Amino acid sequence: MSYLVLARKWRPTVFENVIGQGHVPTTLKNAINSKRIAHAYLFSGPRGVGKTTIARILAKALNCAKGQTPSPCNECQSCKEITGNISVDVIEIDGASNTSVDNVREIRENIKYLPSYGKYRVYIIDEVHMLSNQAFNALLKTLEEPPAHAIFIFATTEAHKVPATILSRCQRFDFKRISLREIQEHLKFVAKTEGISITEGGVYIIAKEVDGSLRDAHSLLDQIIAFAGTDIKESDIVEALGLMDRTLLFQLSETIIDRNGNECLKLIEKVYNFGYDLKRFCQVLLEHIRDLVIVKVVEEPEGILDSPENEIEELKRLSKKVSLLNLKWMFALLSKGYEDISRSPSPRFTLEMTLLKMVHLENLESINAILDKLEELKANSSNSSAALAKKELANEVKTGVSSLKTAVNASLGNGQWSDFLAFIRKKKPALASHIELVNPAFTEEGVTLNIKDGPYYVYLSENKKSLEQLLNEFFERKIFIAIQVDENTAMPSKIKGDDTIIKEVMKTLGGRVVEDRRRANV
C-alpha cells in the first residue's frame, strides 16, 4: 500500500476529533439530533482549519447506515465511500476550476436524481467564491428551493466575495485559526504516536510557521521527517524548512539594544547570504520586538506568549536592558522599514539603514520623567547659581530682543507695514479692519498696539495669536505683540447674572457679547 501522508492519515472522521472549531461541531450535532437540517451551509475561514473535513463528516452523519446520527460509524459502505471520496451521493466540486454557468447547469440537471444509499445527496463546493457571477445567478433558484434530498455545503477562504443573495440563503459558520498551543499539543501527540522524537522548541517552530493551519503543520512535519528521520532537532527543522535560526534573532535584537552597529551589520550579512526573504525577516523581527514589549508590560507573559520557557527567560533578560519607550520607537521604525522594503529596489540597504536607526536610537525618557528631573534640579540649585543663571539668561534675552527690535524697525522702516496690511487683508479681512487704524509702536518687547476703542481691544486680544502668526509669516521672523488700552477707554460692559434671555440667545446661536449698548433704565 502506498504511503498515506500525515495530513490525510490524521484527518478527523468524527466531530469529536475536530480541533479548534468547537462551536461548529456542537451546532451541527445539535441540528442533527433535533432534525433541523438546513439545505445550505457556508463554511468560511482560513486554509487548513477543517472546512472540507467537517463537510464530509456532516455528509457521513446524514447518510450513515445507522440513520441520521451526530456520530457516524465509519464502518458502513456509505461512510467508507465518503471517507475515501468515492461516494456517488457526495459530490465534491472545485469552485476554482468549475467556474462557468455550464458547470452549474450540470449540477441543476443532476440534482433531481435521488441518492443511491442514504437519505441525502450532498454537494460540497470548495472555494465557492471563485464561481462567476453568471454561475451564482444560475444557482440562486436551485439554492432557494432545492429538492428535499439535496444539501449544499459551500467552503471558502474569502466569504466577502460571495454575493449577498447566496449568503442570505445559507447558514454561515466562521472557522477560526487554530491556536498555537492547540497545534503544539496535537503535533506532540502525532509525533508520539508515529514514534517520532522531536524537541519542545522544534514543535514550537513548526506551529509558529503555519499561521493557524493544522493541515500545513502536518505537511511540514512530513517534510521534516523525510529530511531528519525519526530523531528531529531544532537545527534540522531550520535547515529543512529554510527558516532563520531563532538564536540569530536574539543575537540581533541584543546588538540593537547594546548599540553595536558593527555586529548588527555582520548579522544582517549572515541573514542575506543565507538567502532568507528580507521582508519576511523584518516581519519576524517585528514579532520579536512585540514579544519583548509583552514581557516588559505583562507580569506573567506566559499566559499571552506561547513561546518555549527558555525563550521567555531570554526575552525577560533582554527586556531589562531597554526601556519600554525605546521598544515602542524600535517597533515604529521597523514598521516603517517593513513598508520601505516592499518598495525599495535594494531591500538589503533599506533594512540595514532601518536597523542602524534603531541602533543609534538615544535613550528616551517620558515628558513626566524629564519634568521631574527639572523640578529636582530647580530645588537643588543654590541661590547664587540660580541668580547667575538668571542674569545670564536675562542678558541673552535682552540681546535677542534688541536684535529683534533692530530687525523689526529695519523691516518696517522700509514701508513694509502698509505691505503687511495688504497681506493681512487677503488672509483675514475682519482682522485687517480692526488694525488698519491702529498705530504700532516698536519696543524692546516687539510690537505694541495702543488701542483707544474698547470693542477693538476685546477683538484684538482674542485674536492675538492669529495676528502674531501672520506677522511671523510675513516678516519671516519671530515677533511678539503687546496690546495696550488707554486708561480712559470705555470697555464693553459684561452681562449681568440675571440677563437670562441674552444668555439663552448666546447658548442657542453660539454667539458672544462684544459690547453692551443698552441705555440705563430702558
mmCIF file of C-alpha atoms in Angstrom, residues 141-347:
data_model
loop_
_atom_site.group_PDB
_atom_site.id
_atom_site.type_symbol
_atom_site.label_atom_id
_atom_site.label_comp_id
_atom_site.label_asym_id
_atom_site.label_seq_id
_atom_site.Cartn_x
_atom_site.Cartn_y
_atom_site.Cartn_z
ATOM 1 C CA LYS A 141 -33.225 29.421 -7.779
ATOM 2 C CA THR A 142 -31.957 25.916 -7.055
ATOM 3 C CA LEU A 143 -30.430 27.100 -3.795
ATOM 4 C CA GLU A 144 -33.632 28.814 -2.721
ATOM 5 C CA GLU A 145 -35.914 25.835 -3.386
ATOM 6 C CA PRO A 146 -33.770 22.687 -3.654
ATOM 7 C CA PRO A 147 -35.219 19.169 -3.737
ATOM 8 C CA ALA A 148 -35.822 17.664 -0.307
ATOM 9 C CA HIS A 149 -32.961 15.212 -0.783
ATOM 10 C CA ALA A 150 -30.324 17.842 -1.749
ATOM 11 C CA ILE A 151 -27.947 19.668 0.581
ATOM 12 C CA PHE A 152 -25.327 22.240 -0.445
ATOM 13 C CA ILE A 153 -22.167 22.849 1.575
ATOM 14 C CA PHE A 154 -20.022 25.754 0.379
ATOM 15 C CA ALA A 155 -16.453 26.254 1.596
ATOM 16 C CA THR A 156 -14.479 29.457 1.046
ATOM 17 C CA THR A 157 -11.489 31.378 2.335
ATOM 18 C CA GLU A 158 -12.966 34.687 1.127
ATOM 19 C CA ALA A 159 -16.597 34.943 2.173
ATOM 20 C CA HIS A 160 -16.725 38.649 1.289
ATOM 21 C CA LYS A 161 -16.557 37.679 -2.409
ATOM 22 C CA VAL A 162 -19.702 35.559 -2.195
ATOM 23 C CA PRO A 163 -22.806 37.523 -3.329
ATOM 24 C CA ALA A 164 -25.204 38.578 -0.597
ATOM 25 C CA THR A 165 -28.025 36.750 -2.398
ATOM 26 C CA ILE A 166 -26.140 33.482 -1.860
ATOM 27 C CA LEU A 167 -25.162 34.293 1.736
ATOM 28 C CA SER A 168 -28.765 35.015 2.694
ATOM 29 C CA ARG A 169 -29.787 31.504 1.605
ATOM 30 C CA CYS A 170 -27.157 29.720 3.729
ATOM 31 C CA GLN A 171 -26.365 29.058 7.352
ATOM 32 C CA ARG A 172 -22.921 30.561 7.802
ATOM 33 C CA PHE A 173 -20.188 29.170 10.055
ATOM 34 C CA ASP A 174 -16.965 31.113 10.529
ATOM 35 C CA PHE A 175 -13.947 28.913 11.219
ATOM 36 C CA LYS A 176 -11.109 30.237 13.382
ATOM 37 C CA ARG A 177 -7.372 29.885 13.062
ATOM 38 C CA ILE A 178 -6.254 27.059 15.302
ATOM 39 C CA SER A 179 -4.298 28.381 18.262
ATOM 40 C CA LEU A 180 -0.556 27.897 18.544
ATOM 41 C CA ARG A 181 -0.967 25.901 21.734
ATOM 42 C CA GLU A 182 -3.544 23.519 20.219
ATOM 43 C CA ILE A 183 -1.295 22.873 17.211
ATOM 44 C CA GLN A 184 1.676 22.219 19.509
ATOM 45 C CA GLU A 185 -0.280 19.719 21.617
ATOM 46 C CA HIS A 186 -1.591 17.931 18.532
ATOM 47 C CA LEU A 187 1.863 17.697 16.917
ATOM 48 C CA LYS A 188 3.291 16.222 20.129
ATOM 49 C CA PHE A 189 0.539 13.596 20.114
ATOM 50 C CA VAL A 190 1.091 12.767 16.435
ATOM 51 C CA ALA A 191 4.865 12.544 16.890
ATOM 52 C CA LYS A 192 4.498 10.254 19.915
ATOM 53 C CA THR A 193 2.036 8.009 18.096
ATOM 54 C CA GLU A 194 4.225 7.839 14.992
ATOM 55 C CA GLY A 195 7.336 7.100 17.047
ATOM 56 C CA ILE A 196 8.981 10.437 16.243
ATOM 57 C CA SER A 197 11.291 12.195 18.715
ATOM 58 C CA ILE A 198 11.035 15.990 18.496
ATOM 59 C CA THR A 199 12.006 18.735 20.946
ATOM 60 C CA GLU A 200 9.626 21.229 22.522
ATOM 61 C CA GLY A 201 11.350 24.043 20.645
ATOM 62 C CA GLY A 202 11.012 22.151 17.377
ATOM 63 C CA VAL A 203 7.256 21.755 17.832
ATOM 64 C CA TYR A 204 7.016 25.481 18.587
ATOM 65 C CA ILE A 205 8.895 26.411 15.384
ATOM 66 C CA ILE A 206 6.519 24.330 13.234
ATOM 67 C CA ALA A 207 3.392 25.663 14.970
ATOM 68 C CA LYS A 208 4.643 29.249 14.665
ATOM 69 C CA GLU A 209 5.312 28.860 10.952
ATOM 70 C CA VAL A 210 1.895 27.520 9.847
ATOM 71 C CA ASP A 211 -0.229 30.519 10.931
ATOM 72 C CA GLY A 212 -3.078 28.509 12.452
ATOM 73 C CA SER A 213 -3.341 25.847 9.709
ATOM 74 C CA LEU A 214 -3.278 22.291 11.064
ATOM 75 C CA ARG A 215 -3.026 20.814 7.562
ATOM 76 C CA ASP A 216 0.115 22.874 6.930
ATOM 77 C CA ALA A 217 1.536 21.650 10.246
ATOM 78 C CA HIS A 218 1.048 18.024 9.169
ATOM 79 C CA SER A 219 2.667 18.729 5.799
ATOM 80 C CA LEU A 220 5.702 20.422 7.369
ATOM 81 C CA LEU A 221 6.130 17.591 9.860
ATOM 82 C CA ASP A 222 6.058 15.104 6.970
ATOM 83 C CA GLN A 223 8.732 17.111 5.157
ATOM 84 C CA ILE A 224 10.945 17.310 8.244
ATOM 85 C CA ILE A 225 10.632 13.557 8.915
ATOM 86 C CA ALA A 226 11.754 12.904 5.337
ATOM 87 C CA PHE A 227 14.811 15.110 5.966
ATOM 88 C CA ALA A 228 15.841 14.201 9.513
ATOM 89 C CA GLY A 229 14.262 10.818 10.170
ATOM 90 C CA THR A 230 12.668 9.926 13.484
ATOM 91 C CA ASP A 231 15.015 11.986 15.693
ATOM 92 C CA ILE A 232 14.287 15.650 14.966
ATOM 93 C CA LYS A 233 16.267 18.572 16.398
ATOM 94 C CA GLU A 234 15.579 22.283 16.060
ATOM 95 C CA SER A 235 18.541 22.706 13.721
ATOM 96 C CA ASP A 236 17.041 20.045 11.423
ATOM 97 C CA ILE A 237 13.767 21.977 11.217
ATOM 98 C CA VAL A 238 15.531 25.257 10.476
ATOM 99 C CA GLU A 239 17.608 23.653 7.720
ATOM 100 C CA ALA A 240 14.791 21.577 6.201
ATOM 101 C CA LEU A 241 12.313 24.463 6.013
ATOM 102 C CA GLY A 242 14.819 27.199 5.167
ATOM 103 C CA LEU A 243 13.966 29.165 8.299
ATOM 104 C CA MET A 244 16.084 31.640 10.184
ATOM 105 C CA ASP A 245 17.735 30.347 13.333
ATOM 106 C CA ARG A 246 15.927 31.959 16.277
ATOM 107 C CA THR A 247 19.251 32.183 18.112
ATOM 108 C CA LEU A 248 20.333 34.622 15.413
ATOM 109 C CA LEU A 249 17.172 36.637 16.059
ATOM 110 C CA PHE A 250 18.015 37.034 19.753
ATOM 111 C CA GLN A 251 21.609 37.934 18.900
ATOM 112 C CA LEU A 252 20.438 40.646 16.518
ATOM 113 C CA SER A 253 17.995 42.188 18.996
ATOM 114 C CA GLU A 254 20.727 42.266 21.644
ATOM 115 C CA THR A 255 23.174 44.055 19.309
ATOM 116 C CA ILE A 256 20.486 46.679 18.648
ATOM 117 C CA ILE A 257 19.816 47.146 22.364
ATOM 118 C CA ASP A 258 23.578 47.316 23.077
ATOM 119 C CA ARG A 259 24.036 49.847 20.221
ATOM 120 C CA ASN A 260 26.586 47.663 18.473
ATOM 121 C CA GLY A 261 26.194 48.746 14.852
ATOM 122 C CA ASN A 262 29.246 46.808 13.670
ATOM 123 C CA GLU A 263 27.956 43.453 14.935
ATOM 124 C CA CYS A 264 24.439 44.276 13.737
ATOM 125 C CA LEU A 265 25.625 44.688 10.128
ATOM 126 C CA LYS A 266 27.591 41.432 10.348
ATOM 127 C CA LEU A 267 24.447 39.575 11.410
ATOM 128 C CA ILE A 268 22.471 41.130 8.541
ATOM 129 C CA GLU A 269 25.216 39.870 6.228
ATOM 130 C CA LYS A 270 24.583 36.351 7.544
ATOM 131 C CA VAL A 271 20.842 36.683 7.016
ATOM 132 C CA TYR A 272 21.341 37.970 3.468
ATOM 133 C CA ASN A 273 23.865 35.281 2.494
ATOM 134 C CA PHE A 274 21.568 32.608 3.880
ATOM 135 C CA GLY A 275 19.022 33.692 1.273
ATOM 136 C CA TYR A 276 16.264 34.449 3.752
ATOM 137 C CA ASP A 277 13.499 36.706 2.442
ATOM 138 C CA LEU A 278 14.250 40.127 3.951
ATOM 139 C CA LYS A 279 10.612 41.184 4.111
ATOM 140 C CA ARG A 280 9.731 38.003 5.979
ATOM 141 C CA PHE A 281 12.766 38.541 8.219
ATOM 142 C CA CYS A 282 11.546 42.051 9.026
ATOM 143 C CA GLN A 283 8.140 40.621 9.944
ATOM 144 C CA VAL A 284 9.733 38.029 12.255
ATOM 145 C CA LEU A 285 11.819 40.757 13.919
ATOM 146 C CA LEU A 286 8.664 42.834 14.445
ATOM 147 C CA GLU A 287 7.047 39.863 16.192
ATOM 148 C CA HIS A 288 10.177 39.503 18.320
ATOM 149 C CA ILE A 289 10.087 43.162 19.438
ATOM 150 C CA ARG A 290 6.400 42.773 20.174
ATOM 151 C CA ASP A 291 7.283 39.806 22.414
ATOM 152 C CA LEU A 292 9.823 41.999 24.230
ATOM 153 C CA VAL A 293 7.101 44.609 24.835
ATOM 154 C CA ILE A 294 4.728 41.937 26.175
ATOM 155 C CA VAL A 295 7.396 40.662 28.576
ATOM 156 C CA LYS A 296 8.110 44.254 29.654
ATOM 157 C CA VAL A 297 4.466 45.124 30.317
ATOM 158 C CA VAL A 298 2.817 41.894 31.489
ATOM 159 C CA GLU A 299 3.722 40.373 34.844
ATOM 160 C CA GLU A 300 3.061 36.807 33.663
ATOM 161 C CA PRO A 301 3.723 36.807 29.893
ATOM 162 C CA GLU A 302 3.402 33.012 29.713
ATOM 163 C CA GLY A 303 -0.367 33.499 29.517
ATOM 164 C CA ILE A 304 -0.037 35.528 26.301
ATOM 165 C CA LEU A 305 3.121 34.164 24.686
ATOM 166 C CA ASP A 306 3.175 30.530 23.599
ATOM 167 C CA SER A 307 6.975 30.545 23.355
ATOM 168 C CA PRO A 308 9.119 27.835 24.973
ATOM 169 C CA GLU A 309 10.240 28.507 28.531
ATOM 170 C CA ASN A 310 13.874 29.105 27.541
ATOM 171 C CA GLU A 311 12.840 31.787 25.020
ATOM 172 C CA ILE A 312 10.652 33.578 27.565
ATOM 173 C CA GLU A 313 13.554 33.662 30.023
ATOM 174 C CA GLU A 314 15.809 35.120 27.320
ATOM 175 C CA LEU A 315 13.145 37.709 26.461
ATOM 176 C CA LYS A 316 12.947 38.724 30.124
ATOM 177 C CA ARG A 317 16.729 39.133 30.268
ATOM 178 C CA LEU A 318 16.810 41.348 27.178
ATOM 179 C CA SER A 319 13.803 43.429 28.250
ATOM 180 C CA LYS A 320 15.664 44.519 31.394
ATOM 181 C CA LYS A 321 18.314 46.216 29.233
ATOM 182 C CA VAL A 322 15.943 48.528 27.360
ATOM 183 C CA SER A 323 13.137 50.938 28.234
ATOM 184 C CA LEU A 324 9.553 50.447 27.117
ATOM 185 C CA LEU A 325 9.654 53.789 25.296
ATOM 186 C CA ASN A 326 12.684 52.698 23.261
ATOM 187 C CA LEU A 327 10.992 49.414 22.368
ATOM 188 C CA LYS A 328 7.967 51.323 21.088
ATOM 189 C CA TRP A 329 10.189 53.526 18.925
ATOM 190 C CA MET A 330 12.059 50.462 17.635
ATOM 191 C CA PHE A 331 8.758 48.895 16.633
ATOM 192 C CA ALA A 332 7.674 52.115 14.878
ATOM 193 C CA LEU A 333 10.984 52.408 12.986
ATOM 194 C CA LEU A 334 10.897 48.766 11.927
ATOM 195 C CA SER A 335 7.253 49.026 10.820
ATOM 196 C CA LYS A 336 8.218 51.934 8.570
ATOM 197 C CA GLY A 337 11.213 49.925 7.336
ATOM 198 C CA TYR A 338 8.914 46.999 6.503
ATOM 199 C CA GLU A 339 6.872 49.270 4.238
ATOM 200 C CA ASP A 340 10.011 50.743 2.652
ATOM 201 C CA ILE A 341 11.489 47.295 1.924
ATOM 202 C CA SER A 342 8.399 46.411 -0.107
ATOM 203 C CA ARG A 343 9.006 49.368 -2.422
ATOM 204 C CA SER A 344 12.795 49.534 -2.386
ATOM 205 C CA PRO A 345 14.937 48.372 -5.348
ATOM 206 C CA SER A 346 17.622 47.480 -2.764
ATOM 207 C CA PRO A 347 15.846 45.815 0.184
#
